[in-house]
Amino acid sequence: MESVRADEGVRVDDSRCPVTWPGWAAAVWGFVFAVPSFYWALGGLTGAQSTVSPSLVHLVEERNAGFIAVLWLTGVLKVVGGLLGLALVRRRAWGRGMSCLLQLLAWGAGVLLVWHGALFVGQGLLVEVHAVELAPELRGVSRWYTYLWGPWFVAGGIAFLLAAWAHSRGLTERRSARIAGVVGGCGALLLSVVALVMGIG
């Protein structure tokens, strides 16, 4: 059974039971992950010395203006990610154009997060098996990136990808949404590869 919103002409398949938990999971992930960024931006360092790269901790201690601005920006982006998760839950509230934008953003965020987290895990495991040498004083921090931060990024990425999939399931006209999702995912992957090649991030 389909319903059509008269104000926007968007068809929604009412016969499909909406799956909302991935969107909620993505929202919680974004809001929770924003807390450390804002905390560190405000000067808090509890727990950071042992779990975050010493060079980054040093920038916070020095109150480096550029890095503090980056922390505020990443915190805001994580909040936006949380709002994106909530928007994906309410798929029937949006028109076709907004649905495509949500797909583009969700797939872009999901691919970017999975890639970023996988790099942390992969590099950390190479250190663990001594395929890559790392200074002894950095091994403890490397394990945090391998077993906490990396999996946390991957989990967030999977949540956004599942939320995008669940959002698209109820749309009867899914072709444009799928194209937007492919563009978002491929664009994020290309951006990540370019950043890796240039040694950024």
PDB file of C-alpha atoms in Angstrom:
ATOM      1  CA  MET A   1       0.000   0.000   0.000  1.00  0.00           C
ATOM      2  CA  GLU A   2       1.335   3.415  -0.934  1.00  0.00           C
ATOM      3  CA  SER A   3       0.588   6.844   0.413  1.00  0.00           C
ATOM      4  CA  VAL A   4       1.284  10.121  -1.335  1.00  0.00           C
ATOM      5  CA  ARG A   5       2.006  13.371   0.415  1.00  0.00           C
ATOM      6  CA  ALA A   6      -0.047  15.926  -1.476  1.00  0.00           C
ATOM      7  CA  ASP A   7       2.221  18.814  -0.567  1.00  0.00           C
ATOM      8  CA  GLU A   8       5.373  17.220  -1.957  1.00  0.00           C
ATOM      9  CA  GLY A   9       4.214  14.342  -4.177  1.00  0.00           C
ATOM     10  CA  VAL A  10       6.428  11.821  -2.416  1.00  0.00           C
ATOM     11  CA  ARG A  11       5.335   8.198  -2.568  1.00  0.00           C
ATOM     12  CA  VAL A  12       6.034   6.094   0.510  1.00  0.00           C
ATOM     13  CA  ASP A  13       5.503   2.350   0.658  1.00  0.00           C
ATOM     14  CA  ASP A  14       3.358   1.823   3.748  1.00  0.00           C
ATOM     15  CA  SER A  15       3.521  -1.970   3.408  1.00  0.00           C
ATOM     16  CA  ARG A  16       7.133  -1.957   4.540  1.00  0.00           C
ATOM     17  CA  CYS A  17       7.602  -1.816   8.287  1.00  0.00           C
ATOM     18  CA  PRO A  18      10.115   0.976   8.886  1.00  0.00           C
ATOM     19  CA  VAL A  19      13.390  -0.049  10.518  1.00  0.00           C
ATOM     20  CA  THR A  20      14.367   2.865  12.721  1.00  0.00           C
ATOM     21  CA  TRP A  21      17.014   1.543  15.108  1.00  0.00           C
ATOM     22  CA  PRO A  22      19.993   2.247  12.774  1.00  0.00           C
ATOM     23  CA  GLY A  23      19.023   5.923  12.592  1.00  0.00           C
ATOM     24  CA  TRP A  24      18.716   6.116  16.364  1.00  0.00           C
ATOM     25  CA  ALA A  25      22.074   4.346  16.717  1.00  0.00           C
ATOM     26  CA  ALA A  26      23.715   6.822  14.322  1.00  0.00           C
ATOM     27  CA  ALA A  27      22.192   9.739  16.226  1.00  0.00           C
ATOM     28  CA  VAL A  28      23.420   8.468  19.589  1.00  0.00           C
ATOM     29  CA  TRP A  29      26.861   7.790  18.110  1.00  0.00           C
ATOM     30  CA  GLY A  30      27.130  11.353  16.801  1.00  0.00           C
ATOM     31  CA  PHE A  31      25.919  13.061  19.968  1.00  0.00           C
ATOM     32  CA  VAL A  32      28.055  10.906  22.289  1.00  0.00           C
ATOM     33  CA  PHE A  33      31.182  11.321  20.170  1.00  0.00           C
ATOM     34  CA  ALA A  34      30.739  15.103  20.144  1.00  0.00           C
ATOM     35  CA  VAL A  35      31.278  15.252  23.913  1.00  0.00           C
ATOM     36  CA  PRO A  36      35.069  14.531  23.893  1.00  0.00           C
ATOM     37  CA  SER A  37      35.628  17.090  21.123  1.00  0.00           C
ATOM     38  CA  PHE A  38      33.900  19.848  23.077  1.00  0.00           C
ATOM     39  CA  TYR A  39      35.551  18.720  26.330  1.00  0.00           C
ATOM     40  CA  TRP A  40      39.039  18.870  24.814  1.00  0.00           C
ATOM     41  CA  ALA A  41      38.257  22.163  23.068  1.00  0.00           C
ATOM     42  CA  LEU A  42      37.414  23.619  26.488  1.00  0.00           C
ATOM     43  CA  GLY A  43      40.788  22.475  27.830  1.00  0.00           C
ATOM     44  CA  GLY A  44      39.845  19.214  29.522  1.00  0.00           C
ATOM     45  CA  LEU A  45      42.490  16.508  29.250  1.00  0.00           C
ATOM     46  CA  THR A  46      41.287  13.794  31.626  1.00  0.00           C
ATOM     47  CA  GLY A  47      41.919  10.466  29.932  1.00  0.00           C
ATOM     48  CA  ALA A  48      43.404  12.065  26.824  1.00  0.00           C
ATOM     49  CA  GLN A  49      47.057  11.592  27.828  1.00  0.00           C
ATOM     50  CA  SER A  50      46.812   7.809  27.628  1.00  0.00           C
ATOM     51  CA  THR A  51      44.266   7.401  24.819  1.00  0.00           C
ATOM     52  CA  VAL A  52      45.120  10.120  22.288  1.00  0.00           C
ATOM     53  CA  SER A  53      48.261  10.870  20.291  1.00  0.00           C
ATOM     54  CA  PRO A  54      50.750  12.858  22.451  1.00  0.00           C
ATOM     55  CA  SER A  55      51.185  15.420  19.670  1.00  0.00           C
ATOM     56  CA  LEU A  56      47.461  16.210  19.797  1.00  0.00           C
ATOM     57  CA  VAL A  57      47.472  16.404  23.586  1.00  0.00           C
ATOM     58  CA  HIS A  58      50.393  18.834  23.358  1.00  0.00           C
ATOM     59  CA  LEU A  59      48.385  21.086  21.019  1.00  0.00           C
ATOM     60  CA  VAL A  60      45.530  21.181  23.524  1.00  0.00           C
ATOM     61  CA  GLU A  61      47.921  21.943  26.384  1.00  0.00           C
ATOM     62  CA  GLU A  62      49.413  24.805  24.365  1.00  0.00           C
ATOM     63  CA  ARG A  63      45.898  26.006  23.490  1.00  0.00           C
ATOM     64  CA  ASN A  64      46.912  26.076  19.830  1.00  0.00           C
ATOM     65  CA  ALA A  65      44.257  28.282  18.242  1.00  0.00           C
ATOM     66  CA  GLY A  66      44.105  26.357  14.972  1.00  0.00           C
ATOM     67  CA  PHE A  67      43.748  22.984  16.651  1.00  0.00           C
ATOM     68  CA  ILE A  68      41.171  24.272  19.142  1.00  0.00           C
ATOM     69  CA  ALA A  69      39.148  25.555  16.188  1.00  0.00           C
ATOM     70  CA  VAL A  70      39.395  22.104  14.599  1.00  0.00           C
ATOM     71  CA  LEU A  71      38.115  20.519  17.816  1.00  0.00           C
ATOM     72  CA  TRP A  72      35.103  22.855  17.891  1.00  0.00           C
ATOM     73  CA  LEU A  73      34.452  22.161  14.205  1.00  0.00           C
ATOM     74  CA  THR A  74      34.643  18.383  14.613  1.00  0.00           C
ATOM     75  CA  GLY A  75      32.341  18.618  17.623  1.00  0.00           C
ATOM     76  CA  VAL A  76      29.790  20.551  15.585  1.00  0.00           C
ATOM     77  CA  LEU A  77      30.097  18.063  12.692  1.00  0.00           C
ATOM     78  CA  LYS A  78      29.432  15.184  15.088  1.00  0.00           C
ATOM     79  CA  VAL A  79      26.308  16.947  16.341  1.00  0.00           C
ATOM     80  CA  VAL A  80      25.249  17.402  12.710  1.00  0.00           C
ATOM     81  CA  GLY A  81      25.850  13.674  12.281  1.00  0.00           C
ATOM     82  CA  GLY A  82      23.529  13.018  15.205  1.00  0.00           C
ATOM     83  CA  LEU A  83      20.871  15.206  13.607  1.00  0.00           C
ATOM     84  CA  LEU A  84      21.382  13.336  10.334  1.00  0.00           C
ATOM     85  CA  GLY A  85      20.642  10.083  12.135  1.00  0.00           C
ATOM     86  CA  LEU A  86      17.413  11.546  13.497  1.00  0.00           C
ATOM     87  CA  ALA A  87      16.466  12.820  10.032  1.00  0.00           C
ATOM     88  CA  LEU A  88      16.937   9.328   8.598  1.00  0.00           C
ATOM     89  CA  VAL A  89      14.513   7.952  11.162  1.00  0.00           C
ATOM     90  CA  ARG A  90      11.776  10.349   9.974  1.00  0.00           C
ATOM     91  CA  ARG A  91      11.930   9.350   6.310  1.00  0.00           C
ATOM     92  CA  ARG A  92       8.277  10.240   5.631  1.00  0.00           C
ATOM     93  CA  ALA A  93       8.789  13.853   6.611  1.00  0.00           C
ATOM     94  CA  TRP A  94      11.005  14.711   3.629  1.00  0.00           C
ATOM     95  CA  GLY A  95      10.531  15.314  -0.068  1.00  0.00           C
ATOM     96  CA  ARG A  96      12.495  13.679  -2.871  1.00  0.00           C
ATOM     97  CA  GLY A  97      15.248  16.278  -2.956  1.00  0.00           C
ATOM     98  CA  MET A  98      15.820  16.130   0.791  1.00  0.00           C
ATOM     99  CA  SER A  99      15.729  12.327   0.758  1.00  0.00           C
ATOM    100  CA  CYS A 100      18.474  12.319  -1.885  1.00  0.00           C
ATOM    101  CA  LEU A 101      20.533  14.754   0.175  1.00  0.00           C
ATOM    102  CA  LEU A 102      20.120  12.565   3.269  1.00  0.00           C
ATOM    103  CA  GLN A 103      21.253   9.533   1.282  1.00  0.00           C
ATOM    104  CA  LEU A 104      24.288  11.375  -0.057  1.00  0.00           C
ATOM    105  CA  LEU A 105      25.306  12.570   3.417  1.00  0.00           C
ATOM    106  CA  ALA A 106      24.620   9.259   5.168  1.00  0.00           C
ATOM    107  CA  TRP A 107      26.533   7.146   2.664  1.00  0.00           C
ATOM    108  CA  GLY A 108      29.352   9.682   2.600  1.00  0.00           C
ATOM    109  CA  ALA A 109      29.604   9.734   6.386  1.00  0.00           C
ATOM    110  CA  GLY A 110      29.324   5.951   6.634  1.00  0.00           C
ATOM    111  CA  VAL A 111      32.061   5.206   4.105  1.00  0.00           C
ATOM    112  CA  LEU A 112      34.331   7.890   5.557  1.00  0.00           C
ATOM    113  CA  LEU A 113      33.967   6.577   9.106  1.00  0.00           C
ATOM    114  CA  VAL A 114      34.441   2.909   8.188  1.00  0.00           C
ATOM    115  CA  TRP A 115      37.533   3.749   6.135  1.00  0.00           C
ATOM    116  CA  HIS A 116      39.006   5.942   8.872  1.00  0.00           C
ATOM    117  CA  GLY A 117      38.369   3.362  11.581  1.00  0.00           C
ATOM    118  CA  ALA A 118      39.698   0.507   9.457  1.00  0.00           C
ATOM    119  CA  LEU A 119      42.941   2.429   8.937  1.00  0.00           C
ATOM    120  CA  PHE A 120      43.345   2.823  12.706  1.00  0.00           C
ATOM    121  CA  VAL A 121      42.708  -0.876  13.278  1.00  0.00           C
ATOM    122  CA  GLY A 122      44.869  -2.011  10.378  1.00  0.00           C
ATOM    123  CA  GLN A 123      47.830   0.151  11.308  1.00  0.00           C
ATOM    124  CA  GLY A 124      47.511  -0.855  14.956  1.00  0.00           C
ATOM    125  CA  LEU A 125      47.458  -4.559  14.148  1.00  0.00           C
ATOM    126  CA  LEU A 126      50.588  -4.141  12.020  1.00  0.00           C
ATOM    127  CA  VAL A 127      52.263  -2.598  15.047  1.00  0.00           C
ATOM    128  CA  GLU A 128      51.012  -5.429  17.279  1.00  0.00           C
ATOM    129  CA  VAL A 129      52.574  -8.107  15.044  1.00  0.00           C
ATOM    130  CA  HIS A 130      55.769  -6.002  14.722  1.00  0.00           C
ATOM    131  CA  ALA A 131      55.359  -5.527  10.984  1.00  0.00           C
ATOM    132  CA  VAL A 132      55.603  -1.788  11.649  1.00  0.00           C
ATOM    133  CA  GLU A 133      57.994  -0.363  14.233  1.00  0.00           C
ATOM    134  CA  LEU A 134      56.725   2.151  16.763  1.00  0.00           C
ATOM    135  CA  ALA A 135      58.464   3.877  19.637  1.00  0.00           C
ATOM    136  CA  PRO A 136      57.834   1.949  22.894  1.00  0.00           C
ATOM    137  CA  GLU A 137      56.272   4.985  24.591  1.00  0.00           C
ATOM    138  CA  LEU A 138      53.631   5.159  21.824  1.00  0.00           C
ATOM    139  CA  ARG A 139      52.566   1.510  21.950  1.00  0.00           C
ATOM    140  CA  GLY A 140      50.000   2.127  24.691  1.00  0.00           C
ATOM    141  CA  VAL A 141      48.332   4.908  22.703  1.00  0.00           C
ATOM    142  CA  SER A 142      48.457   2.757  19.554  1.00  0.00           C
ATOM    143  CA  ARG A 143      46.448   0.051  21.322  1.00  0.00           C
ATOM    144  CA  TRP A 144      43.744   2.586  22.201  1.00  0.00           C
ATOM    145  CA  TYR A 145      43.491   3.536  18.524  1.00  0.00           C
ATOM    146  CA  THR A 146      43.455  -0.145  17.541  1.00  0.00           C
ATOM    147  CA  TYR A 147      40.909  -1.422  20.040  1.00  0.00           C
ATOM    148  CA  LEU A 148      38.815   1.662  20.912  1.00  0.00           C
ATOM    149  CA  TRP A 149      38.927   4.561  18.477  1.00  0.00           C
ATOM    150  CA  GLY A 150      39.183   2.450  15.330  1.00  0.00           C
ATOM    151  CA  PRO A 151      36.268   0.140  16.179  1.00  0.00           C
ATOM    152  CA  TRP A 152      34.271   3.151  17.399  1.00  0.00           C
ATOM    153  CA  PHE A 153      34.653   4.856  13.999  1.00  0.00           C
ATOM    154  CA  VAL A 154      33.752   1.624  12.194  1.00  0.00           C
ATOM    155  CA  ALA A 155      30.675   1.149  14.393  1.00  0.00           C
ATOM    156  CA  GLY A 156      29.516   4.692  13.632  1.00  0.00           C
ATOM    157  CA  GLY A 157      30.065   4.191   9.923  1.00  0.00           C
ATOM    158  CA  ILE A 158      28.083   0.962   9.915  1.00  0.00           C
ATOM    159  CA  ALA A 159      25.274   2.702  11.809  1.00  0.00           C
ATOM    160  CA  PHE A 160      25.053   5.440   9.169  1.00  0.00           C
ATOM    161  CA  LEU A 161      25.164   2.944   6.299  1.00  0.00           C
ATOM    162  CA  LEU A 162      22.402   0.849   7.850  1.00  0.00           C
ATOM    163  CA  ALA A 163      20.381   4.000   8.573  1.00  0.00           C
ATOM    164  CA  ALA A 164      20.712   5.052   4.923  1.00  0.00           C
ATOM    165  CA  TRP A 165      19.600   1.595   3.781  1.00  0.00           C
ATOM    166  CA  ALA A 166      16.623   1.590   6.164  1.00  0.00           C
ATOM    167  CA  HIS A 167      15.663   5.093   5.043  1.00  0.00           C
ATOM    168  CA  SER A 168      15.679   4.097   1.367  1.00  0.00           C
ATOM    169  CA  ARG A 169      13.635   0.915   1.885  1.00  0.00           C
ATOM    170  CA  GLY A 170      10.378   2.797   2.288  1.00  0.00           C
ATOM    171  CA  LEU A 171      10.797   4.962  -0.805  1.00  0.00           C
ATOM    172  CA  THR A 172       9.062   3.555  -3.868  1.00  0.00           C
ATOM    173  CA  GLU A 173      11.078   5.831  -6.173  1.00  0.00           C
ATOM    174  CA  ARG A 174      14.514   4.805  -5.005  1.00  0.00           C
ATOM    175  CA  ARG A 175      16.622   5.281  -8.135  1.00  0.00           C
ATOM    176  CA  SER A 176      17.586   8.905  -7.491  1.00  0.00           C
ATOM    177  CA  ALA A 177      18.200   8.162  -3.812  1.00  0.00           C
ATOM    178  CA  ARG A 178      20.482   5.265  -4.722  1.00  0.00           C
ATOM    179  CA  ILE A 179      22.410   7.432  -7.168  1.00  0.00           C
ATOM    180  CA  ALA A 180      22.857  10.064  -4.469  1.00  0.00           C
ATOM    181  CA  GLY A 181      24.075   7.382  -2.069  1.00  0.00           C
ATOM    182  CA  VAL A 182      26.617   6.067  -4.588  1.00  0.00           C
ATOM    183  CA  VAL A 183      27.874   9.604  -5.236  1.00  0.00           C
ATOM    184  CA  GLY A 184      28.199  10.250  -1.510  1.00  0.00           C
ATOM    185  CA  GLY A 185      29.971   6.973  -0.779  1.00  0.00           C
ATOM    186  CA  CYS A 186      32.367   7.162  -3.741  1.00  0.00           C
ATOM    187  CA  GLY A 187      33.074  10.830  -3.060  1.00  0.00           C
ATOM    188  CA  ALA A 188      33.945  10.100   0.560  1.00  0.00           C
ATOM    189  CA  LEU A 189      36.198   7.195  -0.442  1.00  0.00           C
ATOM    190  CA  LEU A 190      37.986   9.311  -3.055  1.00  0.00           C
ATOM    191  CA  LEU A 191      38.472  12.122  -0.546  1.00  0.00           C
ATOM    192  CA  SER A 192      39.882   9.656   1.988  1.00  0.00           C
ATOM    193  CA  VAL A 193      42.328   8.126  -0.486  1.00  0.00           C
ATOM    194  CA  VAL A 194      43.539  11.567  -1.613  1.00  0.00           C
ATOM    195  CA  ALA A 195      44.012  12.631   2.011  1.00  0.00           C
ATOM    196  CA  LEU A 196      45.939   9.430   2.740  1.00  0.00           C
ATOM    197  CA  VAL A 197      48.216   9.899  -0.259  1.00  0.00           C
ATOM    198  CA  MET A 198      48.866  13.506   0.761  1.00  0.00           C
ATOM    199  CA  GLY A 199      49.576  12.458   4.339  1.00  0.00           C
ATOM    200  CA  ILE A 200      46.605  14.310   5.790  1.00  0.00           C
ATOM    201  CA  GLY A 201      44.739  12.747   8.721  1.00  0.00           C
TER     202      GLY A 201
END
